[in-house]
Coordinates of C-alpha atoms and ligand atoms in Angstrom, one line a residue:
X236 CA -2.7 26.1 8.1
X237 CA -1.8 25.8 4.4
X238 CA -5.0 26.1 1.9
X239 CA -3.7 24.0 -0.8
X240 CA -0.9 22.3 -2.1
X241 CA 1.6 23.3 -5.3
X242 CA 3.7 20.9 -7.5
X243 CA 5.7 22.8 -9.7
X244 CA 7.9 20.2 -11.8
X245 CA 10.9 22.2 -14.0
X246 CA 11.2 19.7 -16.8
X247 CA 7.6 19.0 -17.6
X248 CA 7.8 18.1 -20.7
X249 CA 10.9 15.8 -20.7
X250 CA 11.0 12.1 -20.4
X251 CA 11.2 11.7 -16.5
X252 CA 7.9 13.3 -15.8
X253 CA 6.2 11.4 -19.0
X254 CA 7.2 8.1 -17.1
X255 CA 7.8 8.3 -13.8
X256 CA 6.9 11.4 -11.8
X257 CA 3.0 12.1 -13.4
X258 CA 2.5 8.3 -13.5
X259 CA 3.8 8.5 -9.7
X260 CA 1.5 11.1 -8.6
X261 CA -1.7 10.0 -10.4
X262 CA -1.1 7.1 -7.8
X263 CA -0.6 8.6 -5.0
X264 CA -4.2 10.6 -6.2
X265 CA -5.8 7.9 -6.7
X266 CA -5.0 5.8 -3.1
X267 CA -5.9 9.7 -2.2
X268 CA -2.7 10.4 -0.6
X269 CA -1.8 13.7 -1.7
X270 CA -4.0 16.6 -0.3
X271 CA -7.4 17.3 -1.2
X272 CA -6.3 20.9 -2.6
X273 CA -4.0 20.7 -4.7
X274 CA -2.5 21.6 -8.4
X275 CA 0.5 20.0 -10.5
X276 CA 1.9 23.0 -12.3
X277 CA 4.5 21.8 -15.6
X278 CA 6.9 24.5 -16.5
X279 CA 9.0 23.6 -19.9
X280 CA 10.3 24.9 -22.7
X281 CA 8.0 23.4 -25.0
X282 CA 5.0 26.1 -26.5
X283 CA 2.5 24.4 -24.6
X284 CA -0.9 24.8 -23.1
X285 CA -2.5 23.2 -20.3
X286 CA -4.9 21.3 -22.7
X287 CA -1.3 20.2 -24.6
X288 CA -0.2 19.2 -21.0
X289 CA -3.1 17.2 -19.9
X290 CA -3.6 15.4 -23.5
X291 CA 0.2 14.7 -23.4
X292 CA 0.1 13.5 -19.3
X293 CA -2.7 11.0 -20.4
X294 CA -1.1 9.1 -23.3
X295 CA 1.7 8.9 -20.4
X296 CA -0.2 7.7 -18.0
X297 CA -1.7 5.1 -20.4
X298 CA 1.2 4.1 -21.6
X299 CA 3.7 4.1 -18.1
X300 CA 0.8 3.3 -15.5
X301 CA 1.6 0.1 -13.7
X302 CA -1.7 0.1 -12.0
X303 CA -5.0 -0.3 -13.9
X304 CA -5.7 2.9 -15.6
X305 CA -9.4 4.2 -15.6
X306 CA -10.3 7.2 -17.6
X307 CA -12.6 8.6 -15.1
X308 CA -10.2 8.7 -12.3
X309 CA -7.9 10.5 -15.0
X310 CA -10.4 12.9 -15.9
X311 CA -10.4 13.7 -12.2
X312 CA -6.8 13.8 -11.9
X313 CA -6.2 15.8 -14.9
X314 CA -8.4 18.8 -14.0
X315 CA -5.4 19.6 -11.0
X316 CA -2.5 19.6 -14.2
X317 CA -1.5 22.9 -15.4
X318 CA 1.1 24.1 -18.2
X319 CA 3.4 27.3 -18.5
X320 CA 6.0 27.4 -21.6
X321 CA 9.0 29.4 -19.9
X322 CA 13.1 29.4 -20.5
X323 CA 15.0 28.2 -17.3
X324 CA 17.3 31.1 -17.3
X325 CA 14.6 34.4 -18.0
X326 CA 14.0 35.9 -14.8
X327 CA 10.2 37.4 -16.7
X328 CA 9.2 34.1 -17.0
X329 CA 9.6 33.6 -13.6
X330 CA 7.6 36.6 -12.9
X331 CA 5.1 34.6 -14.6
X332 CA 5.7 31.8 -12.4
X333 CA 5.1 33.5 -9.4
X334 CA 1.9 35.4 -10.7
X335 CA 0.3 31.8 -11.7
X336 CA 0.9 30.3 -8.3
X337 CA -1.0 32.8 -6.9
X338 CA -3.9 32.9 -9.1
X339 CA -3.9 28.9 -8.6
X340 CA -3.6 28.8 -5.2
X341 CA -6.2 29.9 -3.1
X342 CA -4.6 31.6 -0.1
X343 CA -0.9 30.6 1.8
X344 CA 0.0 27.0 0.4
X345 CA 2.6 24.2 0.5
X346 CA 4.8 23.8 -2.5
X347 CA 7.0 21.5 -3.7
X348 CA 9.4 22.7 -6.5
X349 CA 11.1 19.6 -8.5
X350 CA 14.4 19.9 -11.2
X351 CA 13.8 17.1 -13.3
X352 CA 15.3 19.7 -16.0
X353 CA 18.9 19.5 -17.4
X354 CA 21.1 19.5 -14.4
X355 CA 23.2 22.7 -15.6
X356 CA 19.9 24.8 -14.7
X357 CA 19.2 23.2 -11.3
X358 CA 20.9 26.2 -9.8
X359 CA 19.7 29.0 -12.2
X360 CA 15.9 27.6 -11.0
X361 CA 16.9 27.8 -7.1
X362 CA 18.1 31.5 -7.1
X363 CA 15.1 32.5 -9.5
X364 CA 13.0 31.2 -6.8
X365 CA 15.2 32.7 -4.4
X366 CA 15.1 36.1 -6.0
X367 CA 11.6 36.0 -5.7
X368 CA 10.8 34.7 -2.5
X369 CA 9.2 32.1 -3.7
X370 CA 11.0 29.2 -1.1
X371 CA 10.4 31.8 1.5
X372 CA 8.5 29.7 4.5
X373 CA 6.1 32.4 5.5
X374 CA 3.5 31.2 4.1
X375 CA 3.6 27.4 4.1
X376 CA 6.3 24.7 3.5
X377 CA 8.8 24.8 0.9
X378 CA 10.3 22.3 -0.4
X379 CA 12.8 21.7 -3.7
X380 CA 13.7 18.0 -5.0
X381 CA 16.3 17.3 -6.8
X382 CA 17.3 14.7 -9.2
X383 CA 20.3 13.0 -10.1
X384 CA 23.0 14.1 -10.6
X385 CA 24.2 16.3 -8.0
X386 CA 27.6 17.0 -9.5
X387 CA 29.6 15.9 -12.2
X388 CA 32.4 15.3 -9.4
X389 CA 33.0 16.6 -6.1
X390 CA 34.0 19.7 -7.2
X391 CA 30.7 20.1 -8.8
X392 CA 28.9 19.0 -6.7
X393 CA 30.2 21.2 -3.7
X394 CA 29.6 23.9 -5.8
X395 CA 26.0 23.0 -6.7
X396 CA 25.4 22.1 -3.0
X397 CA 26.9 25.5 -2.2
X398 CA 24.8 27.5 -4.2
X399 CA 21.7 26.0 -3.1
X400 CA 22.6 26.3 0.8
X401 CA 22.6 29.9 -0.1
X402 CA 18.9 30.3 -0.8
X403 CA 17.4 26.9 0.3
X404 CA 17.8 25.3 4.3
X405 CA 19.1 22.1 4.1
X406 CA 16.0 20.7 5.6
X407 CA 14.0 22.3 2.1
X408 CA 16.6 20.2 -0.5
X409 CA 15.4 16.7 -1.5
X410 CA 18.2 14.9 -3.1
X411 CA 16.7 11.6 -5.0
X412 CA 18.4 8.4 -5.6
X413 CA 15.3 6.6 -6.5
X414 CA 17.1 3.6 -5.7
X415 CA 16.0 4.5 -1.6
X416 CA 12.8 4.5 -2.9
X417 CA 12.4 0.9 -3.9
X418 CA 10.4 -1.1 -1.6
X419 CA 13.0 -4.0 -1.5
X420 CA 15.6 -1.3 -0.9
X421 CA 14.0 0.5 2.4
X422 CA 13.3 -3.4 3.7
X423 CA 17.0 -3.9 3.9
X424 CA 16.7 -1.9 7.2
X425 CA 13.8 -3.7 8.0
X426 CA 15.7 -6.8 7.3
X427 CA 18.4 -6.0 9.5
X428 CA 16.5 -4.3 12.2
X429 CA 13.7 -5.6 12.7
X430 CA 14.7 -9.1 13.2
X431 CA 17.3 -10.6 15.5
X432 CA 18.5 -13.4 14.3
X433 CA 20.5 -11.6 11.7
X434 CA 22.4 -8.8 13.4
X435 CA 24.7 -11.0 15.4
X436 CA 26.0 -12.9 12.5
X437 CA 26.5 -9.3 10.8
X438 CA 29.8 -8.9 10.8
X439 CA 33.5 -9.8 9.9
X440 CA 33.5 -12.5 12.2
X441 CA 30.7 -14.5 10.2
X442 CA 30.2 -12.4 6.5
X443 CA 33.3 -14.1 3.8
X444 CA 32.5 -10.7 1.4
X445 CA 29.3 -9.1 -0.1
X446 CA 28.3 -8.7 -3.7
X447 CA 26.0 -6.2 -5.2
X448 CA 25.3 -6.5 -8.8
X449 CA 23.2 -4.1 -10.4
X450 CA 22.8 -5.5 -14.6
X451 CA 20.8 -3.2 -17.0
X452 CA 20.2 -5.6 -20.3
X453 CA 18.9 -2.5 -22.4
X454 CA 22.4 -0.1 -23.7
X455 CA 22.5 3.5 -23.9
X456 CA 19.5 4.1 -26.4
X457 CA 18.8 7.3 -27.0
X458 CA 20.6 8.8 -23.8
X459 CA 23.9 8.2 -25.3
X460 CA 24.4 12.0 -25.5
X461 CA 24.5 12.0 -21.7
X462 CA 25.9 8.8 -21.0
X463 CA 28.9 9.4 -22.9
X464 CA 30.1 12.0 -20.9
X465 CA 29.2 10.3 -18.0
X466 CA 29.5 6.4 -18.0
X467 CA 28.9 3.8 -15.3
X468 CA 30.7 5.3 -12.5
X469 CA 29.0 8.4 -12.2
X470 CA 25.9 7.3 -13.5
X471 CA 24.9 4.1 -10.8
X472 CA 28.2 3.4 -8.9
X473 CA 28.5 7.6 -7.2
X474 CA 24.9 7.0 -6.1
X475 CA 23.0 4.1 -6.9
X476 CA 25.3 1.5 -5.4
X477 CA 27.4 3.6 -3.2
X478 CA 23.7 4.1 -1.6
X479 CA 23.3 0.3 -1.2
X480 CA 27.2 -0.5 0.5
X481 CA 25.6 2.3 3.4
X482 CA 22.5 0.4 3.8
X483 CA 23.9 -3.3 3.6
X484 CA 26.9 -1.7 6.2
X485 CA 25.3 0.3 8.5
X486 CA 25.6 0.4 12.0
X487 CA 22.0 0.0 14.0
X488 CA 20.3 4.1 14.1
X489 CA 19.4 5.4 17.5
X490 CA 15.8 5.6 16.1
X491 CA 14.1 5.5 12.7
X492 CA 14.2 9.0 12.4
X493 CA 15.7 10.9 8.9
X494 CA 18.4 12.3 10.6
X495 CA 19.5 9.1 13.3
X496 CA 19.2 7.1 9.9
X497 CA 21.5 9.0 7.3
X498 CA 23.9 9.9 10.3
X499 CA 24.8 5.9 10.2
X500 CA 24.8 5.8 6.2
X501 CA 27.7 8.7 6.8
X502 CA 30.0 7.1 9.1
X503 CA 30.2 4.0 6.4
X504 CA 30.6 6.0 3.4
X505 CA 33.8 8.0 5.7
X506 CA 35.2 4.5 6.5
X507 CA 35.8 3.7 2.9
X508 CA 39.3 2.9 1.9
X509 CA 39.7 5.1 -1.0
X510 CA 41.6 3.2 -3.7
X511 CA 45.0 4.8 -4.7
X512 CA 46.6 4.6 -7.8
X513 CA 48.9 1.9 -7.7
X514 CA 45.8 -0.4 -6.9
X515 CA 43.4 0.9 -9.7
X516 CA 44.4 -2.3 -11.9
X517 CA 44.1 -4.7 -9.5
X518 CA 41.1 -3.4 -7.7
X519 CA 38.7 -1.6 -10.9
X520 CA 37.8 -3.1 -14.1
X521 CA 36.1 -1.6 -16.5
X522 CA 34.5 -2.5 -19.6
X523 CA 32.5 -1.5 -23.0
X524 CA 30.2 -3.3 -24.9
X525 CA 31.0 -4.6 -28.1
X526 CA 29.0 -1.7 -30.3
X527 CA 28.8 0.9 -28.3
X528 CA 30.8 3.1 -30.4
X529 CA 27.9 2.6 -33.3
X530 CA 25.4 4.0 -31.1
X531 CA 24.5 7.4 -32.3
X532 CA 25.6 10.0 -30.1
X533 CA 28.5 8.0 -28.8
X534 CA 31.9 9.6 -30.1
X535 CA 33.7 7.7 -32.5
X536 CA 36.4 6.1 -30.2
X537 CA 34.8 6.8 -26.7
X538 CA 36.4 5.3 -24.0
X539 CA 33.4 5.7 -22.1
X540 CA 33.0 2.7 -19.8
X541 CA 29.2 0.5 -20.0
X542 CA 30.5 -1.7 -17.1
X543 CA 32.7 -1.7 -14.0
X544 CA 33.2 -3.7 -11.4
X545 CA 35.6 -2.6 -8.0
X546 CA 36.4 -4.0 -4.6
X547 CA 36.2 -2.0 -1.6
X548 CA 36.9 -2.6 2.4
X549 CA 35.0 -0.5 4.6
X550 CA 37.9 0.1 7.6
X551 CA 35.5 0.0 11.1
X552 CA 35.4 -2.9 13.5
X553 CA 31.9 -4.4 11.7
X554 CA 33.9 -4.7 8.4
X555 CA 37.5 -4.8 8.3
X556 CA 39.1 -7.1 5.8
X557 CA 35.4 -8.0 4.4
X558 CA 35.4 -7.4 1.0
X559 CA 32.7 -5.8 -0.9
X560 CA 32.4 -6.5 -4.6
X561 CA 30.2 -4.0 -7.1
X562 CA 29.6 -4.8 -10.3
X563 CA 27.1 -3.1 -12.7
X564 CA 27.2 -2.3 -16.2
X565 CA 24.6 -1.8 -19.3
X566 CA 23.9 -4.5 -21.9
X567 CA 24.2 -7.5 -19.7
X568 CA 22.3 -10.6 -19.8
X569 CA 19.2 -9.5 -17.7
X570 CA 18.1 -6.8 -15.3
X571 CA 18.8 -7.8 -12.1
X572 CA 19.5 -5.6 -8.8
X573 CA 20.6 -7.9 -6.1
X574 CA 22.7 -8.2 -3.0
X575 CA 24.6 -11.7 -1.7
X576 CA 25.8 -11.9 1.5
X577 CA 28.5 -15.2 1.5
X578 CA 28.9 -16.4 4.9
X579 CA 32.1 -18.1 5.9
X580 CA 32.0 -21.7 5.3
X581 CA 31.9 -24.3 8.7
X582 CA 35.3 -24.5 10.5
X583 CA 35.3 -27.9 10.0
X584 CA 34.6 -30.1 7.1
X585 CA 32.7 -33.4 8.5
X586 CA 30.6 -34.5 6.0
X587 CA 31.6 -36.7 3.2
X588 CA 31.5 -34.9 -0.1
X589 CA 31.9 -36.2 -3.1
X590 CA 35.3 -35.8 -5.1
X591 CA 36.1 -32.5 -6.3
X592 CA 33.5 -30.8 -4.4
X593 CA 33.8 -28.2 -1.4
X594 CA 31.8 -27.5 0.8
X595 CA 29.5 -24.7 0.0
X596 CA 28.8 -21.3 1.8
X597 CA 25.7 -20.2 3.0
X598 CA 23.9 -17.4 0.7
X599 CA 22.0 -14.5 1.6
X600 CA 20.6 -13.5 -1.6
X601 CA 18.6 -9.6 -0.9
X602 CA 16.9 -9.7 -4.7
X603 CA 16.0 -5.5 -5.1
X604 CA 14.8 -5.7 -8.8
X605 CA 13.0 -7.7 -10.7
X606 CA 11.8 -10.4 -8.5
X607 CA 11.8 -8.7 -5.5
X608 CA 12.4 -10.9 -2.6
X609 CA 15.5 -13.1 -0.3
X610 CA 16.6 -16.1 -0.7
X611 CA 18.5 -18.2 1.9
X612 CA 20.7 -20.7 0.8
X613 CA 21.8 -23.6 2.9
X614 CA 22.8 -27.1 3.5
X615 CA 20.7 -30.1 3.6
X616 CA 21.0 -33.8 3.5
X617 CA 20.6 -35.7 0.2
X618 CA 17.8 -38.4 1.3
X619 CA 18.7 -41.5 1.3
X620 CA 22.2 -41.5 1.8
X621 CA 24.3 -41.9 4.3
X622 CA 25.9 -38.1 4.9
X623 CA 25.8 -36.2 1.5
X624 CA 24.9 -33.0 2.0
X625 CA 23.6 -30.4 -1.3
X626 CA 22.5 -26.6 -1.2
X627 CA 18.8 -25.9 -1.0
X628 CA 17.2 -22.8 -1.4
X629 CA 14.5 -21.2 1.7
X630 CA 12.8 -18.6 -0.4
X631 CA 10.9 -15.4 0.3
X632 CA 8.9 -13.1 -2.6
X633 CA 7.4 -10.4 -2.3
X634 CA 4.7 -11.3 -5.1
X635 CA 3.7 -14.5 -3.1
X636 CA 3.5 -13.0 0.2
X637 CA 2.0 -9.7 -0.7
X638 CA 0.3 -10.0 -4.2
X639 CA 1.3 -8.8 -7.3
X640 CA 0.7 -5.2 -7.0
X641 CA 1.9 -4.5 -3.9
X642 CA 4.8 -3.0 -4.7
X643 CA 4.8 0.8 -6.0
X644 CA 7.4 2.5 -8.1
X645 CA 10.7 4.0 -6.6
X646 CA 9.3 7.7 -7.3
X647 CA 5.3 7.8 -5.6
X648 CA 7.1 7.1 -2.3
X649 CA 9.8 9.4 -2.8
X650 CA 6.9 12.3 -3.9
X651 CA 4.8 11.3 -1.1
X652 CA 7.9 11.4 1.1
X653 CA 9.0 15.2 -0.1
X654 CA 5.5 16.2 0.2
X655 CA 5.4 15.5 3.6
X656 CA 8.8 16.7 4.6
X657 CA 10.1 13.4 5.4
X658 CA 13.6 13.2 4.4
X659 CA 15.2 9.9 5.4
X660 CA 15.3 8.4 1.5
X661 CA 17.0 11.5 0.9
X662 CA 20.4 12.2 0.4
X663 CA 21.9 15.0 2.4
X664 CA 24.7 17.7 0.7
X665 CA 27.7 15.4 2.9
X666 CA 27.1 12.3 1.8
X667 CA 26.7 13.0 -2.0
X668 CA 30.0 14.7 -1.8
X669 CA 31.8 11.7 0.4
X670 CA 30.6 9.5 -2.3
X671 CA 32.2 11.7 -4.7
X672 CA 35.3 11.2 -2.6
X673 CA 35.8 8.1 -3.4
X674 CA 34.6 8.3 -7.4
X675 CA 36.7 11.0 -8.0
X676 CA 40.0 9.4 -7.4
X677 CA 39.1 5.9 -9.4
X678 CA 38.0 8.8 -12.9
X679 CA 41.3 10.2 -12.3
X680 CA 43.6 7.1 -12.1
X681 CA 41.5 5.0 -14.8
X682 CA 42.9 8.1 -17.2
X683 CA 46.6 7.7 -16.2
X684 CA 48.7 4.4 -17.8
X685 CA 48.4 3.2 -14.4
X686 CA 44.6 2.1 -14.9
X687 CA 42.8 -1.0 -16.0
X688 CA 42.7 -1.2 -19.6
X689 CA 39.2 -0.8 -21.1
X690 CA 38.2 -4.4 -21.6
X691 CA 35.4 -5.4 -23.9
X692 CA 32.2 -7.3 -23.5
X693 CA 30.1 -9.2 -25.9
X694 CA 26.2 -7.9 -25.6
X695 CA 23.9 -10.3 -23.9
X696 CA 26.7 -11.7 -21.8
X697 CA 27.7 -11.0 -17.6
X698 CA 30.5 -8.6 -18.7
X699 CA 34.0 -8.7 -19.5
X700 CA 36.2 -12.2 -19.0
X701 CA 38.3 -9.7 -16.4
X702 CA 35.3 -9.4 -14.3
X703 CA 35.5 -12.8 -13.7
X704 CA 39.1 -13.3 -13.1
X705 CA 38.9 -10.3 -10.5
X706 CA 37.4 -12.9 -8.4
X707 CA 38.1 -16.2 -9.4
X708 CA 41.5 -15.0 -8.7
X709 CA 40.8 -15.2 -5.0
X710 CA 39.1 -18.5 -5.3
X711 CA 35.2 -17.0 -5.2
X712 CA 32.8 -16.5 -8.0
X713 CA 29.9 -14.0 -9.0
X714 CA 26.4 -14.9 -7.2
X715 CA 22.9 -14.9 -9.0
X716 CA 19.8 -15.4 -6.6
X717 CA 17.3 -13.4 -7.9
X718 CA 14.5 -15.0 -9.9
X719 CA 12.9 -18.7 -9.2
X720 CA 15.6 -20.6 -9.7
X721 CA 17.7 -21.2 -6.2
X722 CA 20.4 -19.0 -5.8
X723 CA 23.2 -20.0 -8.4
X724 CA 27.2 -19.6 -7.7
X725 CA 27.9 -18.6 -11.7
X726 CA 31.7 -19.0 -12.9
X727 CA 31.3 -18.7 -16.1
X728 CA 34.9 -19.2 -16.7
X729 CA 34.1 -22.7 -15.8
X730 CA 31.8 -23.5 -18.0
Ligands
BG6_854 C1 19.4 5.8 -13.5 C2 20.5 5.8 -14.5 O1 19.8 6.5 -12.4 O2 19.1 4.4 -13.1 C3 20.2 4.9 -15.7 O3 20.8 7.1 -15.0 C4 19.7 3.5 -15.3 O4 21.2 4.8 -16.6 C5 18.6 3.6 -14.2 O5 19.2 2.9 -16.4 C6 18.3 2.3 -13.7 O6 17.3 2.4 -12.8 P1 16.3 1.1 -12.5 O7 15.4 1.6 -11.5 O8 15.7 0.7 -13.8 O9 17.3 0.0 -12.0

C-alpha cells in the first residue's frame, strides 16, 4: 500500500493552475476527497519559493473559488503546496525533481504528474520522467494528465501520442477535455441511459437533426498569441464538440465501465462522413469578428477564424441522413453550451392553425452551460378555443432540483477522476487522432479557393448572416433553450 500521495503540476505558475486546477483541488480537500497524505508539488519557471507558491495559490483561490472560501481551511490546505523553479527541458533540474519527491514523500507513493505547461514540452516532461524512472509503477501508481491540445493536427498528434506510448502505458495517460467533466455533460449518458422513454425515439426514424451550439461572448483577450495560430476548429470543434456529437450519438455501452464507454464514443467518431473538398462551401462556414485584427497579438490580416459552424451525417443505421449542425464561435451574444434535439413534426397536420403558421416540432433542449438543465418543448391547447394548439415549455434545472451549489467545476472531477485511475472522461490516443481525421481535411480545404470565404460578424451578435442561411436554406432555423425563457426557434433573418 502507497504511503502518500504526489501532485506534481508542470505549469505551476501559469494561468490554468491559478484558476482552475489549485481552486479544483482545494475542493476536493476540503469535501476531504483526496487522501489524507498527500503534497501538491508546483514546478515552473518562475524563481519561486514555496512561500511565493502558497501566497500566490491563496489570492487564486480567493479570487477563482466558487465555493465559500475560509482562511482556516486554506491555511490547512496550503501547508501540502510546495514550489521548485526548474526549466522544462534541463535534465538537472529534474534530478531535482526526483530528489524532492523523495524527501516529500514518506515511503512508496502514488503520483500524479499533470502538463498544464506549453504543449511543445509535454513530451520533453514525459521522457525526463521516463529517463528517470520516475512513472516506473514499482512503487505505487503513476499517472500523467494531459491537457489540451494533443496535437496541432493528426500528424502531431500521432507523433505526440507516439512518444508518450514509449515511456508511459496507455492506462497511465489522462487526456482532458474538461468539457467530459461537466456535470451536465456526464448526465447526457444518464439521460439517455438511465431512462427509457427516450432511447426508442433515438434515432433517424424520430430525430429531424441535432444542434449543438457552443457561444463564448468574451474574444480572444490576452490568448490571442495562441489563438491565432489556432482558431475555432482546433481550439473547441477537434475536441470540445467533436466530444459532445459521440455522447449525443452513441450506441448503449455493454457496462459503465471506462473502456465499454469510450469503445461506443469510437465507433461514432469512425462513422463520420468526412467532408471533401468540393463540399467545404456548402457544408463549413466560417467567420471573424469584426475587430479581431486590432487585438494585440493577432497578425495584421489574420485569417484566423472566431466562428464556424459545419454540418455532418454520422453514416450507421441510428443516424443516417440526420443531420448534425455545430456551431461555436467567440464574441457572440452570450455564453451558452447547449444541445437541441428537433423531432420530426406529426405526420399529419389536424389541428387548425392559424394562417401562416406550421406546425411546430417538439424540442429537446440539453442546456450544458450556463443554466444547466433540459427543457422539453411541446404542444398544448390554447384554453379556451376550440383546437389551437401553441408550444409550451416542461422545464428541468439543475439549480431548482439540486441547489445552487451542487454543481462542481469541470476540473475537481476530472482530478479526482485521474487520481483514482478512473479513465472514462478521458480521451484515449485513437480517438483524439480520429477527431483529427476529420479536422484535418476541413483546415486543408478552407485554405484552397475551393473553401468558404471568411465571412464577418458584428461583436455581440449570433455570428455571421451565412450561418443563418446555412440552415434557413433547408427550411430550419438555429435553437436557443437554455436560460428561463422557454426554448426559442431564433431566425434572426426574420426578424
Ligand atoms: C477551452 C478553449 O478549451 O475552452 C477556450 O481553449 C474556451 O478558448 C474554453 O474559451 C471554453 O470553456 P468553457 O468551459 O468556459 O465553456
Amino acid at each position: 500500500m502507497s504511503g502518500s500521495t504526489s501532485i506534481v503540476i508542470f505549469g505551476a505558475s501559469g494561468d490554468l493552475n491559478h484558476r482552475k486546477l489549485l481552486p479544483a483541488l482545494f475542493n476536493l480537500y476540503r469535501k476531504k476527497r483526496i487522501p489524507e497524505n498527500f503534497q501538491i508539488l508546483g514546478f515552473a519557471t518562475r524563481d519561486w519559493d514555496d512561500h511565493k507558491f502558497r501566497t500566490e495559490m491563496e489570492a487564486a483561490a480567493v479570487q477563482f473559488c466558487t465555493f465559500d472560501y475560509s482562511y482556516d481551511e486554506w491555511l490547512d490546505f496550503s501547508e501540502h503546496l510546495y514550489y521548485m523553479s526548474g526549466n522544462f527541458t534541463n535534465p538537472d533540474d529534474f534530478e531535482v525533481l526526483a530528489d524532492r519527491l523523495q524527501q516529500l514523500e514518506s515511503g512508496p507513493s502514488d503520483r500524479m504528474f499533470y502538463l498544464a505547461s506549453a504543449p511543445r514540452f509535454f513530451l520533453p516532461i514525459v521522457q525526463e520522467l521516463g529517463r528517470l524512472g520516475l512513472v516506473d509503477e514499482a512503487e505505487g501508481k503513476r499517472r500523467v494528465v494531459v491537457e489540451k491540445p494533443i496535437g496541432t493536427d493528426l500528424a502531431s498528434a500521432h507523433a505526440l501520442n507516439e512518444g508518450l506510448s514509449q515511456v508511459l502505458k496507455e492506462e497511465q495517460i489522462f487526456r482532458i477535455d474538461h468539457y467530459l467533466g461537466k456535470e451536465s455533460v456526464q448526465n447526457l449518458l444518464v439521460f439517455r441511459f438511465a431512462n427509457a422513454i427516450f432511447e426508442p425515439i433515438w434515432n433517424r426514424n424520430y430525430i429531424d437533426h441535432v444542434q449543438i451550439t457552443v457561444a463564448e461572448e468574451v474574444g480572444v483577450a490576452h490568448r490571442a498569441g495562441y489563438y491565432d495560430n489556432v482558431g475555432v476548429l482546433r481550439d473547441m470543434f477537434q475536441n470540445h464538440l467533436i466530444q459532445l456529437v459521440s455522447l449525443v450519438a452513441m450506441e448503449p455501452p455493454a457496462n459503465f465501465e471506462a473502456d465499454s464507454i469510450r469503445d461506443e464514443k469510437v465507433k461514432v467518431l469512425r462513422s463520420i462522413r468526412p467532408i471533401t473538398i468540393d463540399e467545404i462551401a456548402t457544408e463549413t462556414v466560417r467567420g471573424q469578428y469584426r475587430g479581431y485584427c486590432e487585438s494585440p497579438g493577432v497578425a495584421e490580416r489574420s485569417q484566423t477564424e472566431t466562428f464556424a459552424a459545419l454540418r455532418l451525417y454520422i453514416d450507421n443505421w441510428r443516424w443516417q441522413d440526420v443531420p448534425f449542425y455545430l456551431r461555436s464561435g467567440k464574441k457572440l451574444a452570450e455564453k451558452c453550451t447547449e444541445i437541441a434535439i428537433q423531432f420530426k413534426c406529426p405526420p399529419v397536420q389536424m389541428f387548425p392553425l392559424p394562417q401562416d403558421f406550421e406546425m411546430t416540432a417538439n424540442i429537446l433542449g440539453m442546456c450544458i452551460q450556463p443554466d444547466e438543465g433540459i427543457h422539453l418543448k411541446f404542444e398544448a391547447k390554447v384554453p379556451d378555443t376550440a383546437a389551437e394548439t401553441r408550444s409550451v415549455d416542461m422545464e428541468f434545472h439543475y439549480r431548482d432540483s439540486f441547489g445552487e451549489t451542487s454543481i462542481p467545476e469541470a476540473y475537481e472531477r476530472l482530478c479526482l477522476d485521474a487520481l483514482q485511475g478512473d479513465a472514462t472522461l478521458f480521451t484515449r490516443a485513437g480517438a483524439a487522432e480520429l477527431s483529427w481525421k476529420f479536422i484535418d481535411p476541413i483546415l486543408e480545404a478552407w485554405k484552397s479557393p475551393n473553401g468558404p470565404p471568411l465571412t464577418s460578424y458584428e461583436p455581440g451578435s449570433w455570428g455571421p448572416d451565412e450561418a443563418h442561411e446555412f440552415l434557413s436554406s433547408e427550411g430550419r432555423w438555429w435553437i436557443r433553450t437554455c436560460g428561463d425563457h422557454a426554448v426559442q426557434v431564433i431566425d434572426p433573418l426574420k426578424k
